[in-house]
Each structure stands twice: as structure tokens, then as C-alpha cells.
Coordinates of C-alpha atoms and ligand atoms in Angstrom, one line a residue:
M21 CA 78.7 95.7 96.2
P22 CA 82.0 96.5 95.6
V23 CA 82.3 98.0 92.2
S24 CA 85.7 97.7 89.5
V25 CA 86.7 100.5 88.2
L26 CA 89.1 101.1 84.8
F27 CA 91.2 103.5 84.1
R28 CA 91.5 105.0 80.4
H29 CA 92.4 108.3 78.2
P30 CA 92.7 108.9 74.3
S31 CA 95.9 110.3 75.1
S32 CA 97.2 106.5 74.4
L33 CA 96.4 106.6 70.8
E34 CA 98.7 110.2 70.8
H35 CA 101.7 108.6 72.1
D36 CA 103.4 108.0 67.9
T37 CA 106.5 105.0 67.9
G38 CA 105.9 104.7 63.6
A39 CA 106.2 100.4 63.1
H40 CA 107.1 99.4 66.4
P41 CA 105.9 96.5 68.6
E42 CA 104.7 98.9 71.1
N43 CA 101.9 100.9 69.2
A44 CA 98.3 102.5 69.7
R45 CA 96.8 99.5 68.2
R46 CA 97.5 97.8 71.7
I47 CA 95.1 99.8 72.9
V48 CA 92.6 99.6 70.7
A49 CA 92.2 96.1 71.2
I50 CA 92.1 95.3 74.4
E51 CA 89.2 98.0 74.6
R52 CA 88.2 96.9 71.4
A53 CA 88.0 93.4 72.8
L54 CA 86.0 95.6 76.4
S55 CA 83.8 97.1 74.7
E56 CA 81.8 94.5 72.6
R57 CA 81.7 92.8 76.7
D58 CA 80.1 95.9 78.0
W59 CA 83.4 96.5 79.5
L60 CA 82.4 93.4 82.2
G61 CA 80.1 95.5 84.1
W62 CA 83.7 98.0 85.3
E63 CA 83.1 101.5 85.9
V64 CA 84.8 103.5 83.4
R65 CA 87.0 105.8 84.0
L66 CA 89.3 108.5 82.2
S67 CA 92.4 109.2 83.4
P68 CA 93.8 112.9 85.0
A69 CA 97.3 113.6 84.2
A70 CA 100.1 112.7 86.6
S71 CA 100.9 116.1 88.4
R72 CA 104.7 116.3 88.9
E73 CA 104.4 116.1 91.9
Q74 CA 103.5 111.8 91.7
I75 CA 105.5 111.0 89.5
G76 CA 109.0 113.6 90.5
R77 CA 108.5 111.0 94.2
V78 CA 110.0 108.4 92.2
H79 CA 111.9 110.8 89.3
P80 CA 114.0 114.0 89.8
A81 CA 112.6 116.7 88.0
K82 CA 115.1 115.8 86.3
H83 CA 113.9 113.5 84.3
I84 CA 110.4 114.7 83.3
D85 CA 111.7 117.4 81.8
R86 CA 113.6 115.8 79.5
I87 CA 111.2 113.6 78.6
E88 CA 108.8 117.0 78.0
A89 CA 111.4 119.0 76.3
M90 CA 111.9 116.0 74.2
C91 CA 108.1 115.9 72.9
R92 CA 108.0 119.8 72.8
R93 CA 111.0 120.2 69.7
G94 CA 109.1 117.4 67.6
G95 CA 110.7 113.4 69.6
G96 CA 112.4 111.8 68.6
M97 CA 114.7 108.4 69.5
I98 CA 115.3 108.0 73.8
D99 CA 117.1 104.8 72.4
M100 CA 117.1 102.1 70.0
D101 CA 113.7 100.8 71.5
T102 CA 112.6 104.1 72.8
I103 CA 110.7 106.3 70.9
V104 CA 108.7 109.8 71.9
S105 CA 106.8 112.0 69.4
P106 CA 104.9 114.8 70.3
G107 CA 101.8 113.5 71.9
S108 CA 104.3 111.3 74.6
F109 CA 104.4 113.5 77.7
E110 CA 101.1 114.2 77.8
A111 CA 100.2 110.4 77.2
A112 CA 102.9 109.3 80.0
L113 CA 101.3 112.0 82.3
H114 CA 97.7 110.8 82.1
A115 CA 99.6 106.7 81.7
A116 CA 101.2 108.3 85.2
G117 CA 97.6 109.5 86.0
G118 CA 95.8 106.0 85.6
A119 CA 97.7 104.8 88.2
V120 CA 97.7 106.9 90.3
A121 CA 93.8 107.2 90.4
M122 CA 93.3 103.5 90.9
V123 CA 94.7 104.0 93.9
D124 CA 92.4 106.3 95.5
A125 CA 90.0 104.8 94.2
L126 CA 91.2 101.5 95.6
F127 CA 91.4 103.4 98.5
G128 CA 88.3 104.9 98.8
G129 CA 88.6 108.0 96.2
S130 CA 91.1 111.3 96.4
D131 CA 93.4 111.7 99.6
S132 CA 89.8 110.4 101.2
G133 CA 93.0 108.6 103.5
D134 CA 90.2 107.0 105.9
G135 CA 91.2 103.4 104.6
R136 CA 87.9 103.2 103.5
V137 CA 87.5 100.1 100.2
A138 CA 84.8 101.2 98.5
V139 CA 86.8 99.5 95.1
R140 CA 88.0 95.7 95.6
A141 CA 89.6 95.7 91.9
A142 CA 90.8 98.4 89.3
A143 CA 92.8 98.3 86.0
S144 CA 94.6 101.2 84.7
L145 CA 95.4 101.0 80.9
H146 CA 97.5 103.0 79.0
R147 CA 100.6 103.3 77.0
P148 CA 103.5 104.4 77.5
P149 CA 103.8 101.3 79.4
G150 CA 106.5 101.9 83.0
H151 CA 107.9 99.3 84.4
H152 CA 111.9 99.7 82.2
A153 CA 111.4 102.8 83.1
E154 CA 114.9 103.6 86.1
P155 CA 114.6 106.8 87.8
A156 CA 116.3 108.8 85.9
Q157 CA 116.6 107.5 82.5
A158 CA 113.2 106.3 79.8
M159 CA 114.6 102.2 78.5
G160 CA 112.4 99.8 76.7
F161 CA 109.4 101.2 75.5
C162 CA 109.0 102.9 78.8
L163 CA 109.1 106.9 80.2
F164 CA 107.8 106.8 83.2
G165 CA 107.2 104.1 85.6
N166 CA 103.2 104.2 86.3
V167 CA 103.6 100.7 88.5
A168 CA 106.0 102.5 91.4
I169 CA 104.2 105.7 90.6
A170 CA 101.1 103.9 92.1
A171 CA 103.2 102.0 95.0
A172 CA 104.0 105.7 95.9
H173 CA 101.0 107.1 95.7
A174 CA 99.5 104.6 98.3
I175 CA 101.8 105.5 100.4
E176 CA 102.8 108.7 100.8
A177 CA 99.0 110.3 99.8
H178 CA 97.6 107.3 102.0
G179 CA 99.3 105.8 104.4
A180 CA 99.9 102.4 103.3
R181 CA 102.9 101.4 105.5
R182 CA 103.5 98.2 102.8
V183 CA 102.5 97.7 99.1
L184 CA 102.9 94.1 97.8
I185 CA 103.9 94.9 93.2
F186 CA 103.8 91.2 91.4
D187 CA 105.5 91.6 87.8
W188 CA 104.6 89.3 85.9
D189 CA 105.6 90.8 82.2
V190 CA 107.7 87.9 80.0
H191 CA 110.9 90.8 80.4
H192 CA 112.2 92.1 83.7
G193 CA 110.8 94.9 85.5
N194 CA 114.3 96.4 85.9
G195 CA 112.9 100.5 86.5
T196 CA 110.5 99.5 89.9
N197 CA 113.5 96.8 90.7
A198 CA 116.5 100.1 91.2
I199 CA 113.0 102.4 92.1
F200 CA 112.4 101.0 95.5
H201 CA 115.6 98.3 95.3
E202 CA 116.9 99.7 99.2
R203 CA 113.4 100.1 99.5
D204 CA 111.6 97.5 102.2
D205 CA 108.0 99.3 102.4
V206 CA 107.4 98.5 98.8
L207 CA 107.8 94.6 98.4
F208 CA 108.9 93.5 94.0
C209 CA 108.6 90.1 92.8
S210 CA 109.1 89.7 89.4
I211 CA 108.8 86.4 87.6
H212 CA 110.5 86.8 84.0
Q213 CA 112.6 84.7 81.2
S214 CA 116.1 85.3 82.1
P215 CA 117.7 85.8 79.6
L216 CA 116.4 88.2 78.0
Y217 CA 116.0 91.8 77.6
P218 CA 117.2 94.1 79.8
G219 CA 119.3 91.4 81.1
T220 CA 118.8 92.7 84.7
G221 CA 116.7 90.5 87.5
P222 CA 119.4 87.2 88.4
A223 CA 118.2 85.4 91.7
S224 CA 120.4 86.7 93.3
D225 CA 119.7 89.8 94.0
V226 CA 117.7 91.1 96.6
G227 CA 117.6 94.2 97.3
R228 CA 119.9 95.8 98.9
G229 CA 120.9 98.0 102.7
A230 CA 117.1 98.6 104.1
G231 CA 115.8 97.0 101.5
E232 CA 117.6 93.5 101.6
G233 CA 115.0 90.9 100.6
F234 CA 112.4 92.9 99.8
T235 CA 114.0 92.3 95.6
V236 CA 112.1 89.4 94.6
N237 CA 113.4 87.7 91.5
L238 CA 111.7 84.6 89.9
P239 CA 113.7 84.0 86.5
V240 CA 112.1 81.6 84.6
P241 CA 113.9 79.9 81.2
G242 CA 112.3 80.0 77.3
G243 CA 109.7 77.8 77.2
S244 CA 108.4 78.3 80.3
G245 CA 104.0 78.2 80.7
D246 CA 100.9 77.8 83.0
A247 CA 102.6 75.4 84.9
A248 CA 105.7 78.1 85.5
F249 CA 104.0 80.8 85.8
L250 CA 101.0 79.8 88.4
S251 CA 103.3 77.5 90.3
H252 CA 105.7 80.4 91.3
V253 CA 102.3 82.6 91.9
E254 CA 100.6 79.6 94.2
H255 CA 103.9 78.8 96.6
V256 CA 106.4 82.3 96.5
V257 CA 104.2 85.5 95.3
R258 CA 101.3 84.6 97.3
P259 CA 102.6 82.5 100.2
L260 CA 105.2 86.0 100.2
A261 CA 102.2 88.5 100.4
R262 CA 100.3 86.7 103.3
L263 CA 103.9 87.1 106.0
Y264 CA 104.5 90.8 103.9
A265 CA 100.7 91.9 104.5
P266 CA 100.9 94.5 102.5
D267 CA 98.5 97.1 102.2
L268 CA 97.5 97.1 98.9
L269 CA 98.4 94.2 95.9
L270 CA 99.6 95.4 92.3
L271 CA 99.9 94.1 89.7
S272 CA 102.6 95.4 86.5
A273 CA 100.8 93.1 84.1
G274 CA 102.4 92.6 80.6
Y275 CA 101.1 89.7 78.1
D276 CA 104.6 89.1 76.3
A277 CA 104.3 85.7 77.8
H278 CA 102.5 84.6 76.6
A279 CA 102.4 81.7 74.0
E280 CA 101.6 83.9 70.4
D281 CA 103.5 86.9 71.6
P282 CA 106.6 87.8 69.2
L283 CA 108.9 89.3 71.3
A284 CA 109.7 86.0 74.0
G285 CA 110.0 82.6 74.3
C286 CA 107.4 81.8 77.0
R287 CA 104.2 79.7 76.2
V288 CA 101.9 81.7 78.8
T289 CA 98.0 81.0 77.4
D290 CA 94.7 83.1 78.0
A291 CA 94.3 80.7 80.9
G292 CA 97.4 81.0 82.3
F293 CA 96.8 84.5 82.7
A294 CA 93.3 84.5 83.8
G295 CA 94.2 81.5 86.6
M296 CA 97.4 84.0 88.1
A297 CA 95.1 86.4 88.3
A298 CA 92.8 84.3 90.8
L299 CA 94.7 83.2 92.1
M300 CA 96.0 87.3 93.0
R301 CA 92.5 88.3 93.6
A302 CA 92.1 85.0 96.7
T303 CA 94.8 86.9 97.3
A304 CA 93.9 90.1 98.0
D305 CA 90.2 88.8 99.5
E306 CA 92.6 86.6 102.0
L307 CA 94.1 89.8 103.2
D308 CA 90.8 92.1 102.4
V309 CA 92.9 94.7 101.0
P310 CA 92.1 96.2 97.2
L311 CA 94.6 94.7 93.9
G312 CA 94.7 97.1 91.2
L313 CA 96.3 96.2 87.4
V314 CA 98.4 98.4 85.7
L315 CA 99.4 97.3 81.9
E316 CA 102.6 97.4 80.9
G317 CA 103.9 95.0 77.9
G318 CA 102.1 92.5 75.8
Y319 CA 102.8 93.1 71.6
E320 CA 100.3 90.2 70.2
L321 CA 96.9 92.3 69.8
G322 CA 94.7 88.6 70.3
A323 CA 96.6 87.4 72.9
L324 CA 96.8 90.4 74.2
S325 CA 93.0 91.8 74.1
R326 CA 91.8 88.1 74.8
S327 CA 93.8 88.3 77.7
V328 CA 93.2 91.4 79.3
V329 CA 89.5 90.2 79.4
A330 CA 90.0 87.2 81.1
T331 CA 92.4 88.5 84.0
L332 CA 90.1 91.3 83.7
E333 CA 87.1 88.3 84.2
A334 CA 89.5 86.9 87.6
I335 CA 90.1 90.5 89.0
G336 CA 86.5 91.7 89.3
A337 CA 84.7 88.5 89.9
A338 CA 82.3 89.3 93.0
E339 CA 82.0 86.2 94.2
G340 CA 85.3 85.4 93.4
P341 CA 86.6 83.3 91.6
A342 CA 87.6 79.7 90.6
V343 CA 91.1 79.6 91.8
P344 CA 93.4 76.2 90.1
A345 CA 95.0 74.0 92.1
V346 CA 99.1 74.8 90.5
S347 CA 101.4 71.8 91.7
L348 CA 104.7 72.4 93.1
D349 CA 106.9 72.8 90.5
P350 CA 110.7 72.6 90.8
L351 CA 111.9 76.2 89.7
A352 CA 109.5 77.5 92.3
E353 CA 110.0 75.1 94.9
R354 CA 114.3 75.8 94.1
A355 CA 112.9 79.7 94.1
Q356 CA 111.1 78.7 98.3
E357 CA 114.7 77.5 99.4
R358 CA 116.6 80.4 97.8
L359 CA 114.2 82.9 99.7
A360 CA 113.9 81.2 102.9
A361 CA 117.2 83.3 104.1
Y362 CA 115.2 86.3 103.7
W363 CA 111.4 84.4 104.7
P364 CA 112.1 81.4 106.9
A365 CA 108.7 81.2 106.8
L366 CA 108.6 80.2 102.8
A367 CA 110.3 76.4 103.7
Ligands
ZN28 ZN1 107.6 92.8 78.5

């Protein structure tokens, strides 16, 4: 029977941001909720540190060096939002390393390269998060682009030809967007509240050059809830996944679109996150590819921990979870029409 594997590391608690919404209590709350449920039967593994080579696939060496040096000097503020402490570099190495090890597990063991899928679902639950980290600039609580590093590892170490990243964090994943902007071997789809930090990710940003059409931005207004989010997954992201036929599905999973989250204005519920996860699990099953989840944001501890549990229950379900029926929301319909320029079968 396929197993599900969860990657974690205590170094996530040593990234000290002080009085900051992105703090160690997030991981404590998630791990407490999961451990109270016996980790949902998932196998729990300690994440290794990522190597410089693995991180270097998406960040220049000087970016890695700068963060390491700043942490060695005792830490400080990279920008108004992004703070590092002496333990942050180690935490960031393991956050990236958990995402890499997750990919190894999903492809049947480290560097096996034989495409054998022993693990159908895996998750990497760490901090700092990653999707705002630009190639050469930490920002938005993020130091290294963990999910981007995972995608690059799948391609370069396991021969994946195409990877689809779906980012449901309420903020636009500008870092992941930038890293793969001119590439067609990673399809990056992001649903995010707009306007909101960081201000990127308009629907008109579709990638560039060889990557044109392989960046899919799905901005939604504040106040959007389960109906809008689920409709974009069912009627845009899933059809795109069928057309793109990736070898791996990655979820860049933030939980700050939750109705209870203090940092944004969307209205997604625990059930909404479970529904999105069930739809993505069903998509992975349909395509017969593995599914990995990398934690991003989420700042209301109760909503965060409940929604992580609900999400992992859905993606780890042995028989495949119940898939909700989802009607076509007008915003998702407009996205279909817009994207038909690149994906004609979407219309
Ligand atoms: Zn966020």
C-alpha cells in the first residue's frame, strides 16, 4: 500500500523573528494538531539540510552567502517584513532540504531515477516559507524558494520533464513566478487576493519567451471564499493539469486565505482547503503522478493547524477522498476564456 511521508525538522523553531506573525508557534501548533491525531498515520521523517548545489539551481551563490553571513553576524532585518536570527540559515537549509527530500521520496528514493512511485503523497512542513523569495532577494518572510527548489530537483535529479506548481497561498508567489518565468518545464499557477502584498501576479502576467503561457495568475478580490477558490481549482487548474500532463504536482500551500487569518481578506474555510486538496489528490490520481505539499503562510494558529490537518487527510487518503462538485464561478470562467489563447482546449 502506498504510504504518505511528512518531513519536519526542529531547526524550524530556531528561526527567531521576534514579535512577528511568521513565528515558531505556527509549527508548534501544526505539529501538536498532527501529533494528537497520530500524524494521520503518515511516516514522519527528519528533513536533511539542502546542499548549496540544490539551492543553487534557483538562487545565485551570492544570495546564499549573503543570508549565511547575515545569520552568522547575529541576524537582522533584510526588509521591513523579513527578519533573520542566528538560527535562520540552518532553518532555511532544512526547509529547502525537506522539500528536496520530499521529492526524493515521491520519486522512489534518493536519486533512484527510475520513476518508481512508492510514496503517493508527501509534505514538507517548515519555516521560513519560500514563495516570495526572488532569485537574488529574500523578501516577504521568505529566504529560499523551497517549492521552486523542489521542482528544480525533480527535473534535474529525477528527470521529470514537467512539473506543475499550484500556489493557493493568499499572496502571489512572486518568487516562484520569477524563477520559472521564462521556462516551459514548470507550469506555475497561483490563485491570490488582489490587490494585496506583494502587488505582483496580474492576470496579464503569463510568463515570457519560452515560458509564455506557462505562468498562470488567477487574482481574486478580497472577500473571495470557498466557491471562488474551488471553482478555479476545478475549472482552471485541473483542466490545465490534464493538458500539461506533468510528472509531479506540487502544492505551495499557504493557509492565509482562511476566513480567520489576520493578514488578508479572503473567506476560505477548513472545508474549502480540504476540498482544494481533494481535487488536487484526484488530479494526481487521474494523471498517475505523485503529489507533494510545501507549507507557505498561514497566521491564525487554530485555522492554520486545522486546515493543515484537513489538507493532509485529503491528500493522503488511501482510496482517494470524496471530491466535491464545484460549479463554474464567473471569475473562473473569465480565466478560462483568457487562458484559451495559450490553452485552446480550456475554452
Ligand atoms: Zn501568504
